[in-house]
Amino acid sequence: MAIAARLKGLLVAALAAPLALTATPAAAQTSGPDVTYQDVNGISNYGQVGGIYAYALGSYTCNIGDQNLRWGTSWAGSPILAMNAYRLHDGRLVQIGLSFGKKACCAASGSGCGSCNGTGGSLLGAGCRDIYSSGYNGGQSRLGPRSEVNAFTGAQSGASSGSGNQIFKRLQIAQSDMDPATYPGALYFVEGVYVGSDDAPAGNAYNNASYKRVVISPTTYSMTEQGSMEVGIPAIAAWRQHGNGLNQPDTSIKVTVVDVPAEGRFHVGAKAYDLGNGMWRYEYAIFNLNSHQSGGSVDIPVPAGVTVSNIGFHDVDYHSGEVYDNTDWVMNETADGVRWRSPQTFAENANSNALRWGTMYNYWFDASTAPDPNGVMTLGLFRPGAVDSVGVNGIPVPGVPPCIADWDESGGVDGDDITAFFVDWQAGTADVDGSGGVDGDDITAFFVRWQAGC
């Protein structure tokens, strides 16, 4: 039955999407097996249950390496494809859906990825392409939990089994997260992240995420592919590429690659912008490509004297019996910054909500000072390993507040500052205490700062 379904799926894919045969060729061969998600060839919509819609992505998969890629029917041997969905609205990119990992069946040996050596079956040959329809990829018997995959080593355990209603284990998205009235003009993207049991040990896992834009129907909530696949690039890149609207990059967004020593990779995005009311918004997004240690905390330094408010967090929920907890991270202002952390440590609960492979979380807050563009974020790791944290350099963080007492901005505090202050106070532009008006309290607040020397 599996083989028959597989053949049917290939035929459906070929008939439904003939233009996909002209997909952009893969990059030059790398050393060892190297799996890439080359294109989405169709999207299945399974309807909704309780306001949750389910989808599955078709897949054109390439082995751009110079050795054959393991592609067996065993869960422990096949490349696993995790499917994700994202929404970009009002300057913020968030992950709104994820699926279980889909295991492979058997490889074809098609062209379209370079010079195919003709190997298929239990191996995807070097330079060869394999095709799965979205209907086949959405088969519940082929979907297994992400928790049984070590994305850094490529090790896979357990098996995909069981079935349920039409949304069970598939790429789930809440209808409320796609509501055109709530998110007018939003852009949407889908992403696939591969984990291969021999691709990862060969050191070729860093190009295993690819994304593509989709349009979502405001009535049926069906998805339609748009444009071309961004091969080997995770969807967090869409934040910068489309940050000011479709195909209008926001160059103020910085996306940084962060590698854990002798372990996996994160992609960190950051932006700071002026809210126009004396406050700045600081936005961060972190995508865990393949770190098994996972993210357990995020720390942003904030200088003394800076007012912080509106601390926020966004994650994506696991479902369908996945063992991971969905409790939101704890967030608070500390003595020297802002911190977000997993609700429990690994020692307390190995299945606590952590930033695990193939997922992206968001963090934000408002602060009363302009950014220092050369700050350092500390990304704490959830699972014990060789290191317990990594620093992310060149991240915008709140800068040191200005010296209020140096009113004339001469670089020192003296009597000239008093004179300059009273000129502005009489003009009604010296709201020192931030009350929204200028009165005697501002004189008091100024002299407290002047006597303190800043």
CSV table of C-alpha atoms in Angstrom, one decimal:
chain,number,residue,atom,x,y,z
A,1,MET,CA,0.0,0.0,0.0
A,2,ALA,CA,2.8,2.4,0.8
A,3,ILE,CA,4.5,1.9,-2.5
A,4,ALA,CA,1.2,2.3,-4.4
A,5,ALA,CA,0.4,5.5,-2.5
A,6,ARG,CA,3.9,6.7,-3.3
A,7,LEU,CA,3.6,6.1,-7.0
A,8,LYS,CA,0.2,7.8,-7.0
A,9,GLY,CA,1.6,10.7,-5.2
A,10,LEU,CA,4.4,11.1,-7.7
A,11,LEU,CA,1.9,11.0,-10.6
A,12,VAL,CA,-0.4,13.6,-8.9
A,13,ALA,CA,2.6,15.9,-8.3
A,14,ALA,CA,3.8,15.6,-11.9
A,15,LEU,CA,0.4,16.4,-13.3
A,16,ALA,CA,-0.4,19.2,-10.9
A,17,ALA,CA,2.8,21.1,-11.0
A,18,PRO,CA,4.7,20.5,-14.3
A,19,LEU,CA,6.5,23.9,-14.1
A,20,ALA,CA,8.3,22.6,-11.0
A,21,LEU,CA,10.4,20.5,-13.3
A,22,THR,CA,12.2,23.7,-14.2
A,23,ALA,CA,13.1,24.5,-10.6
A,24,THR,CA,16.4,26.3,-10.1
A,25,PRO,CA,19.3,23.8,-10.1
A,26,ALA,CA,21.0,23.1,-6.8
A,27,ALA,CA,24.3,24.4,-5.9
A,28,ALA,CA,27.6,22.7,-6.7
A,29,GLN,CA,28.2,19.4,-5.0
A,30,THR,CA,29.6,19.4,-1.5
A,31,SER,CA,31.7,16.7,0.2
A,32,GLY,CA,29.5,13.9,1.6
A,33,PRO,CA,25.7,13.5,1.4
A,34,ASP,CA,23.9,16.9,1.5
A,35,VAL,CA,20.1,17.1,1.6
A,36,THR,CA,18.3,20.4,0.6
A,37,TYR,CA,14.6,21.2,0.4
A,38,GLN,CA,14.6,22.5,-3.2
A,39,ASP,CA,10.9,23.4,-3.6
A,40,VAL,CA,7.4,23.2,-2.4
A,41,ASN,CA,5.4,21.3,-5.1
A,42,GLY,CA,1.8,21.8,-3.9
A,43,ILE,CA,0.1,22.4,-0.5
A,44,SER,CA,-2.7,20.2,0.9
A,45,ASN,CA,-5.4,21.9,3.1
A,46,TYR,CA,-7.1,19.4,5.4
A,47,GLY,CA,-9.7,21.8,6.8
A,48,GLN,CA,-10.1,22.7,10.4
A,49,VAL,CA,-11.1,21.3,13.8
A,50,GLY,CA,-11.9,23.7,16.6
A,51,GLY,CA,-10.5,26.7,14.8
A,52,ILE,CA,-7.2,25.0,13.9
A,53,TYR,CA,-6.4,24.4,10.2
A,54,ALA,CA,-4.0,21.7,9.0
A,55,TYR,CA,-1.7,21.6,6.0
A,56,ALA,CA,1.1,19.6,4.4
A,57,LEU,CA,3.8,20.7,2.0
A,58,GLY,CA,4.9,18.9,-1.1
A,59,SER,CA,8.7,18.4,-1.5
A,60,TYR,CA,11.3,18.4,-4.2
A,61,THR,CA,14.4,17.2,-2.3
A,62,CYS,CA,17.9,17.3,-3.6
A,63,ASN,CA,21.1,15.6,-2.6
A,64,ILE,CA,23.7,18.2,-3.7
A,65,GLY,CA,26.5,16.2,-2.1
A,66,ASP,CA,29.1,14.0,-3.7
A,67,GLN,CA,28.0,10.8,-1.8
A,68,ASN,CA,24.7,9.0,-1.7
A,69,LEU,CA,22.2,10.1,1.0
A,70,ARG,CA,20.6,7.5,3.3
A,71,TRP,CA,16.9,7.3,2.4
A,72,GLY,CA,15.3,4.2,4.0
A,73,THR,CA,11.9,3.2,5.2
A,74,SER,CA,13.2,3.0,8.8
A,75,TRP,CA,12.6,6.0,11.0
A,76,ALA,CA,16.2,5.7,12.1
A,77,GLY,CA,17.5,6.1,8.6
A,78,SER,CA,15.4,8.4,6.6
A,79,PRO,CA,15.7,12.2,6.3
A,80,ILE,CA,13.0,13.9,8.5
A,81,LEU,CA,11.1,16.9,7.1
A,82,ALA,CA,9.6,19.3,9.6
A,83,MET,CA,7.1,21.8,8.2
A,84,ASN,CA,6.6,25.4,9.6
A,85,ALA,CA,4.5,28.5,8.9
A,86,TYR,CA,5.2,32.2,9.6
A,87,ARG,CA,3.3,35.5,9.5
A,88,LEU,CA,4.9,38.9,8.9
A,89,HIS,CA,2.7,41.8,10.0
A,90,ASP,CA,3.4,45.3,11.4
A,91,GLY,CA,7.1,44.7,11.3
A,92,ARG,CA,7.2,41.5,13.3
A,93,LEU,CA,7.8,38.0,11.9
A,94,VAL,CA,6.4,35.2,14.1
A,95,GLN,CA,6.1,31.4,13.7
A,96,ILE,CA,2.4,30.5,13.7
A,97,GLY,CA,2.5,26.8,13.0
A,98,LEU,CA,4.5,23.5,13.0
A,99,SER,CA,4.1,19.9,12.1
A,100,PHE,CA,5.5,16.6,13.2
A,101,GLY,CA,8.5,15.3,11.3
A,102,LYS,CA,7.7,13.4,8.1
A,103,LYS,CA,9.9,10.4,7.3
A,104,ALA,CA,10.7,9.2,3.9
A,105,CYS,CA,9.8,6.0,2.1
A,106,CYS,CA,12.0,5.4,-0.9
A,107,ALA,CA,14.0,7.6,-3.2
A,108,ALA,CA,13.6,8.2,-6.9
A,109,SER,CA,16.7,9.2,-8.9
A,110,GLY,CA,15.4,12.1,-10.8
A,111,SER,CA,17.2,15.0,-12.5
A,112,GLY,CA,17.1,18.6,-11.5
A,113,CYS,CA,19.9,18.7,-8.9
A,114,GLY,CA,23.0,18.5,-10.9
A,115,SER,CA,24.5,15.4,-12.4
A,116,CYS,CA,22.5,12.5,-10.9
A,117,ASN,CA,24.4,9.2,-10.5
A,118,GLY,CA,21.1,7.2,-11.0
A,119,THR,CA,21.0,5.7,-7.5
A,120,GLY,CA,17.5,5.4,-5.9
A,121,GLY,CA,15.5,3.2,-3.5
A,122,SER,CA,17.1,3.2,0.0
A,123,LEU,CA,19.6,5.9,-1.1
A,124,LEU,CA,19.1,9.2,-2.8
A,125,GLY,CA,22.0,9.4,-5.3
A,126,ALA,CA,24.5,12.2,-5.4
A,127,GLY,CA,23.1,14.9,-7.7
A,128,CYS,CA,19.7,13.3,-7.7
A,129,ARG,CA,16.2,14.7,-6.9
A,130,ASP,CA,13.2,13.0,-5.2
A,131,ILE,CA,9.6,14.2,-5.3
A,132,TYR,CA,6.8,13.7,-2.7
A,133,SER,CA,3.4,15.2,-3.2
A,134,SER,CA,1.8,17.2,-0.4
A,135,GLY,CA,-0.8,14.5,0.1
A,136,TYR,CA,1.9,11.9,0.7
A,137,ASN,CA,3.8,14.2,3.1
A,138,GLY,CA,0.6,14.7,5.0
A,139,GLY,CA,0.0,11.0,5.6
A,140,GLN,CA,-0.4,10.7,9.4
A,141,SER,CA,1.3,7.3,9.5
A,142,ARG,CA,4.5,8.9,8.2
A,143,LEU,CA,4.6,11.8,10.7
A,144,GLY,CA,6.6,11.3,13.9
A,145,PRO,CA,7.4,13.5,16.9
A,146,ARG,CA,10.2,16.0,16.7
A,147,SER,CA,11.3,15.1,20.2
A,148,GLU,CA,12.7,11.8,18.8
A,149,VAL,CA,15.2,13.6,16.6
A,150,ASN,CA,18.6,15.0,17.5
A,151,ALA,CA,19.0,17.6,14.8
A,152,PHE,CA,22.7,18.1,15.5
A,153,THR,CA,23.9,14.5,15.2
A,154,GLY,CA,21.1,13.4,12.9
A,155,ALA,CA,20.2,10.6,15.2
A,156,GLN,CA,16.5,9.5,15.1
A,157,SER,CA,14.6,7.1,17.3
A,158,GLY,CA,11.1,5.7,17.7
A,159,ALA,CA,8.7,5.5,14.8
A,160,SER,CA,5.9,7.4,13.2
A,161,SER,CA,2.6,5.7,13.8
A,162,GLY,CA,-1.0,6.4,14.8
A,163,SER,CA,-3.7,8.5,13.2
A,164,GLY,CA,-6.4,10.9,14.4
A,165,ASN,CA,-8.7,13.6,13.0
A,166,GLN,CA,-7.8,15.6,10.0
A,167,ILE,CA,-5.4,18.0,11.8
A,168,PHE,CA,-3.5,15.4,13.8
A,169,LYS,CA,0.3,15.7,13.5
A,170,ARG,CA,0.0,17.9,10.4
A,171,LEU,CA,1.2,21.6,10.0
A,172,GLN,CA,-1.4,23.2,12.3
A,173,ILE,CA,-2.2,26.9,12.3
A,174,ALA,CA,-5.0,28.7,14.3
A,175,GLN,CA,-7.5,30.4,12.1
A,176,SER,CA,-7.2,33.5,14.4
A,177,ASP,CA,-3.5,33.7,13.3
A,178,MET,CA,-4.5,34.1,9.7
A,179,ASP,CA,-7.6,36.4,10.2
A,180,PRO,CA,-7.4,39.1,7.5
A,181,ALA,CA,-9.3,41.5,9.7
A,182,THR,CA,-6.8,41.2,12.5
A,183,TYR,CA,-3.8,41.1,10.3
A,184,PRO,CA,-4.5,43.2,7.2
A,185,GLY,CA,-1.8,43.1,4.6
A,186,ALA,CA,0.1,40.3,6.3
A,187,LEU,CA,2.6,38.2,4.4
A,188,TYR,CA,2.9,34.5,5.0
A,189,PHE,CA,5.7,32.0,4.5
A,190,VAL,CA,6.1,28.2,4.8
A,191,GLU,CA,9.4,26.5,5.6
A,192,GLY,CA,10.8,23.0,5.6
A,193,VAL,CA,13.7,21.9,7.8
A,194,TYR,CA,15.4,18.6,7.0
A,195,VAL,CA,17.4,16.4,9.4
A,196,GLY,CA,19.4,13.6,7.8
A,197,SER,CA,21.0,10.8,9.7
A,198,ASP,CA,24.1,11.0,7.5
A,199,ASP,CA,23.8,14.6,6.2
A,200,ALA,CA,24.3,16.0,9.7
A,201,PRO,CA,27.4,13.9,10.7
A,202,ALA,CA,28.9,15.0,7.4
A,203,GLY,CA,28.7,18.6,8.5
A,204,ASN,CA,26.2,19.5,5.8
A,205,ALA,CA,23.2,20.4,8.0
A,206,TYR,CA,23.5,24.2,7.8
A,207,ASN,CA,21.6,24.5,4.5
A,208,ASN,CA,18.7,22.2,5.5
A,209,ALA,CA,16.1,24.9,5.9
A,210,SER,CA,14.3,26.6,3.0
A,211,TYR,CA,11.3,28.9,2.8
A,212,LYS,CA,8.7,30.2,0.3
A,213,ARG,CA,6.0,32.8,0.4
A,214,VAL,CA,2.4,31.7,0.3
A,215,VAL,CA,-0.9,33.5,-0.1
A,216,ILE,CA,-3.8,32.5,2.3
A,217,SER,CA,-7.4,32.7,1.1
A,218,PRO,CA,-9.4,35.0,3.4
A,219,THR,CA,-12.4,32.7,3.1
A,220,THR,CA,-11.2,29.1,2.7
A,221,TYR,CA,-7.8,29.6,4.4
A,222,SER,CA,-6.2,27.5,1.6
A,223,MET,CA,-2.6,28.2,0.8
A,224,THR,CA,-1.2,29.0,-2.6
A,225,GLU,CA,2.6,29.2,-3.4
A,226,GLN,CA,4.1,32.5,-4.6
A,227,GLY,CA,7.4,33.2,-6.1
A,228,SER,CA,10.5,31.0,-5.9
A,229,MET,CA,11.9,28.9,-3.0
A,230,GLU,CA,14.7,30.4,-1.0
A,231,VAL,CA,16.8,27.3,-0.9
A,232,GLY,CA,19.1,26.7,2.1
A,233,ILE,CA,17.8,29.9,3.8
A,234,PRO,CA,15.6,29.8,6.9
A,235,ALA,CA,12.4,31.8,7.0
A,236,ILE,CA,13.8,34.3,9.6
A,237,ALA,CA,15.5,35.9,6.5
A,238,ALA,CA,12.0,37.0,5.3
A,239,TRP,CA,11.9,39.5,8.2
A,240,ARG,CA,14.6,41.6,6.6
A,241,GLN,CA,13.8,40.8,3.0
A,242,HIS,CA,10.2,41.9,3.3
A,243,GLY,CA,10.3,44.0,6.4
A,244,ASN,CA,8.9,47.1,4.7
A,245,GLY,CA,6.4,45.2,2.5
A,246,LEU,CA,6.5,42.6,-0.2
A,247,ASN,CA,10.0,42.6,-1.7
A,248,GLN,CA,10.9,45.8,0.2
A,249,PRO,CA,13.8,45.0,2.5
A,250,ASP,CA,14.2,46.6,5.9
A,251,THR,CA,17.9,47.1,6.1
A,252,SER,CA,17.7,48.1,9.8
A,253,ILE,CA,17.1,44.4,10.6
A,254,LYS,CA,20.2,42.5,11.3
A,255,VAL,CA,20.2,38.7,11.1
A,256,THR,CA,23.3,37.0,12.6
A,257,VAL,CA,24.4,33.3,12.5
A,258,VAL,CA,25.4,32.0,15.9
A,259,ASP,CA,27.2,28.7,16.3
A,260,VAL,CA,27.4,26.8,19.5
A,261,PRO,CA,31.0,25.4,19.9
A,262,ALA,CA,31.0,21.8,18.7
A,263,GLU,CA,27.2,21.8,18.4
A,264,GLY,CA,24.4,23.4,16.5
A,265,ARG,CA,23.4,26.7,14.9
A,266,PHE,CA,21.0,29.5,15.7
A,267,HIS,CA,20.0,32.5,13.5
A,268,VAL,CA,19.3,35.7,15.5
A,269,GLY,CA,17.4,38.6,14.1
A,270,ALA,CA,17.3,42.1,15.8
A,271,LYS,CA,15.8,45.5,15.2
A,272,ALA,CA,15.4,48.7,17.3
A,273,TYR,CA,13.1,51.6,16.2
A,274,ASP,CA,11.9,54.9,17.5
A,275,LEU,CA,8.3,54.9,18.7
A,276,GLY,CA,8.2,58.6,18.6
A,277,ASN,CA,7.1,59.1,22.2
A,278,GLY,CA,10.5,59.1,23.9
A,279,MET,CA,10.6,55.3,23.8
A,280,TRP,CA,12.3,52.8,21.5
A,281,ARG,CA,11.0,49.3,20.6
A,282,TYR,CA,13.6,46.5,20.7
A,283,GLU,CA,12.6,43.4,18.7
A,284,TYR,CA,14.5,40.0,18.6
A,285,ALA,CA,13.7,36.8,16.8
A,286,ILE,CA,15.8,33.6,17.3
A,287,PHE,CA,15.6,30.5,15.1
A,288,ASN,CA,17.1,27.3,16.2
A,289,LEU,CA,18.2,25.5,13.1
A,290,ASN,CA,19.7,22.3,14.6
A,291,SER,CA,21.0,22.8,18.1
A,292,HIS,CA,20.1,19.8,20.3
A,293,GLN,CA,21.2,21.8,23.4
A,294,SER,CA,18.4,24.3,22.5
A,295,GLY,CA,17.7,27.8,23.8
A,296,GLY,CA,16.9,28.1,27.5
A,297,SER,CA,17.2,31.8,28.2
A,298,VAL,CA,17.8,35.2,26.6
A,299,ASP,CA,19.4,38.2,28.4
A,300,ILE,CA,19.6,41.7,27.1
A,301,PRO,CA,21.7,44.2,29.1
A,302,VAL,CA,20.0,47.5,30.0
A,303,PRO,CA,22.0,50.4,31.6
A,304,ALA,CA,21.0,52.0,34.9
A,305,GLY,CA,18.5,54.8,34.6
A,306,VAL,CA,16.7,53.3,31.5
A,307,THR,CA,12.9,52.8,31.8
A,308,VAL,CA,11.7,49.4,30.5
A,309,SER,CA,8.1,48.5,29.7
A,310,ASN,CA,6.0,46.2,27.5
A,311,ILE,CA,8.1,43.1,27.8
A,312,GLY,CA,6.7,40.5,25.4
A,313,PHE,CA,7.2,36.9,24.2
A,314,HIS,CA,5.8,34.7,21.4
A,315,ASP,CA,6.3,31.0,20.7
A,316,VAL,CA,4.6,28.3,18.7
A,317,ASP,CA,2.7,25.5,20.3
A,318,TYR,CA,3.4,21.8,20.0
A,319,HIS,CA,0.4,19.5,19.5
A,320,SER,CA,-0.9,16.0,18.8
A,321,GLY,CA,0.7,14.5,21.9
A,322,GLU,CA,4.2,15.8,21.4
A,323,VAL,CA,5.9,15.6,24.9
A,324,TYR,CA,7.1,19.2,25.0
A,325,ASP,CA,5.4,21.6,27.4
A,326,ASN,CA,3.8,24.8,25.9
A,327,THR,CA,4.0,27.0,29.0
A,328,ASP,CA,5.2,30.4,28.0
A,329,TRP,CA,8.7,31.5,29.0
A,330,VAL,CA,9.1,33.6,32.2
A,331,MET,CA,10.0,37.2,31.4
A,332,ASN,CA,11.1,40.0,33.7
A,333,GLU,CA,13.3,43.0,34.2
A,334,THR,CA,16.5,42.2,36.2
A,335,ALA,CA,19.0,44.4,38.0
A,336,ASP,CA,21.0,44.8,34.9
A,337,GLY,CA,18.7,44.0,32.0
A,338,VAL,CA,15.7,42.1,30.6
A,339,ARG,CA,15.6,38.3,30.8
A,340,TRP,CA,13.4,35.6,29.3
A,341,ARG,CA,13.8,32.0,30.4
A,342,SER,CA,12.3,28.5,30.1
A,343,PRO,CA,9.7,27.9,32.8
A,344,GLN,CA,11.9,25.1,34.2
A,345,THR,CA,15.5,24.1,33.8
A,346,PHE,CA,16.5,20.8,32.0
A,347,ALA,CA,17.2,19.3,35.4
A,348,GLU,CA,13.7,20.2,36.6
A,349,ASN,CA,11.9,19.0,33.5
A,350,ALA,CA,13.7,17.8,30.4
A,351,ASN,CA,10.5,18.5,28.4
A,352,SER,CA,10.0,22.1,29.6
A,353,ASN,CA,9.4,24.7,26.9
A,354,ALA,CA,12.8,25.4,25.3
A,355,LEU,CA,13.7,26.8,21.9
A,356,ARG,CA,14.2,23.5,20.1
A,357,TRP,CA,15.4,22.6,16.6
A,358,GLY,CA,13.3,23.9,13.7
A,359,THR,CA,11.5,26.6,15.7
A,360,MET,CA,11.6,30.4,16.1
A,361,TYR,CA,10.7,32.4,19.2
A,362,ASN,CA,10.2,36.2,19.5
A,363,TYR,CA,11.3,38.6,22.3
A,364,TRP,CA,10.6,42.3,22.7
A,365,PHE,CA,10.4,45.3,25.0
A,366,ASP,CA,10.3,49.1,25.0
A,367,ALA,CA,13.1,51.3,26.5
A,368,SER,CA,13.6,55.0,27.1
A,369,THR,CA,17.0,55.3,25.3
A,370,ALA,CA,18.2,55.0,21.7
A,371,PRO,CA,20.1,51.8,20.8
A,372,ASP,CA,23.7,51.0,21.2
A,373,PRO,CA,24.2,49.0,17.9
A,374,ASN,CA,27.1,47.1,19.3
A,375,GLY,CA,25.5,45.3,22.2
A,376,VAL,CA,25.8,41.7,23.2
A,377,MET,CA,22.9,39.3,23.8
A,378,THR,CA,23.5,36.2,25.9
A,379,LEU,CA,21.7,33.1,24.6
A,380,GLY,CA,21.6,30.6,27.4
A,381,LEU,CA,21.4,26.9,26.4
A,382,PHE,CA,18.8,24.6,27.9
A,383,ARG,CA,20.4,21.2,27.7
A,384,PRO,CA,23.9,20.7,29.4
A,385,GLY,CA,26.8,20.6,27.0
A,386,ALA,CA,30.4,21.9,26.5
A,387,VAL,CA,29.2,25.4,27.1
A,388,ASP,CA,26.1,26.7,28.8
A,389,SER,CA,25.6,30.0,26.8
A,390,VAL,CA,26.8,31.8,23.7
A,391,GLY,CA,27.2,35.6,23.2
A,392,VAL,CA,25.6,37.2,20.2
A,393,ASN,CA,27.7,40.3,19.2
A,394,GLY,CA,26.6,43.4,17.3
A,395,ILE,CA,23.0,43.3,18.7
A,396,PRO,CA,21.1,46.6,19.2
A,397,VAL,CA,20.5,47.1,23.0
A,398,PRO,CA,19.4,50.1,25.0
A,399,GLY,CA,22.2,52.7,25.2
A,400,VAL,CA,23.3,54.7,28.2
A,401,PRO,CA,20.8,57.4,29.1
A,402,PRO,CA,21.9,61.0,28.4
A,403,CYS,CA,23.3,63.1,31.3
A,404,ILE,CA,20.3,65.3,32.1
A,405,ALA,CA,22.4,67.7,34.2
A,406,ASP,CA,24.6,68.5,31.3
A,407,TRP,CA,21.8,70.5,29.8
A,408,ASP,CA,23.9,72.4,27.4
A,409,GLU,CA,25.6,69.2,26.2
A,410,SER,CA,29.1,70.7,26.8
A,411,GLY,CA,30.5,67.4,28.2
A,412,GLY,CA,30.6,68.7,31.8
A,413,VAL,CA,28.2,69.8,34.5
A,414,ASP,CA,28.5,73.5,35.7
A,415,GLY,CA,26.6,76.7,36.1
A,416,ASP,CA,26.0,77.1,32.4
A,417,ASP,CA,23.7,74.1,32.5
A,418,ILE,CA,21.5,75.9,35.0
A,419,THR,CA,21.2,78.9,32.7
A,420,ALA,CA,20.5,76.7,29.7
A,421,PHE,CA,17.9,74.7,31.7
A,422,PHE,CA,15.9,77.8,32.8
A,423,VAL,CA,15.8,79.1,29.2
A,424,ASP,CA,14.1,75.9,28.1
A,425,TRP,CA,12.0,75.7,31.3
A,426,GLN,CA,10.5,79.1,30.6
A,427,ALA,CA,9.9,78.1,27.0
A,428,GLY,CA,8.0,75.0,28.2
A,429,THR,CA,10.4,72.4,26.8
A,430,ALA,CA,12.1,71.1,30.0
A,431,ASP,CA,10.0,68.1,31.0
A,432,VAL,CA,12.7,66.5,33.1
A,433,ASP,CA,10.4,64.2,35.2
A,434,GLY,CA,8.6,62.9,32.1
A,435,SER,CA,5.2,63.9,33.4
A,436,GLY,CA,4.1,65.3,30.1
A,437,GLY,CA,4.1,68.9,31.3
A,438,VAL,CA,6.6,71.6,32.5
A,439,ASP,CA,6.2,72.8,36.1
A,440,GLY,CA,8.0,73.2,39.4
A,441,ASP,CA,8.6,69.5,39.7
A,442,ASP,CA,10.9,69.6,36.7
A,443,ILE,CA,13.1,72.2,38.5
A,444,THR,CA,13.4,69.9,41.5
A,445,ALA,CA,14.1,66.9,39.3
A,446,PHE,CA,16.8,68.9,37.4
A,447,PHE,CA,18.6,70.0,40.5
A,448,VAL,CA,18.6,66.5,41.9
A,449,ARG,CA,20.5,65.4,38.8
A,450,TRP,CA,22.7,68.5,38.7
A,451,GLN,CA,23.8,68.0,42.3
A,452,ALA,CA,24.5,64.3,41.5
A,453,GLY,CA,26.7,65.4,38.6
A,454,CYS,CA,24.6,63.9,35.9
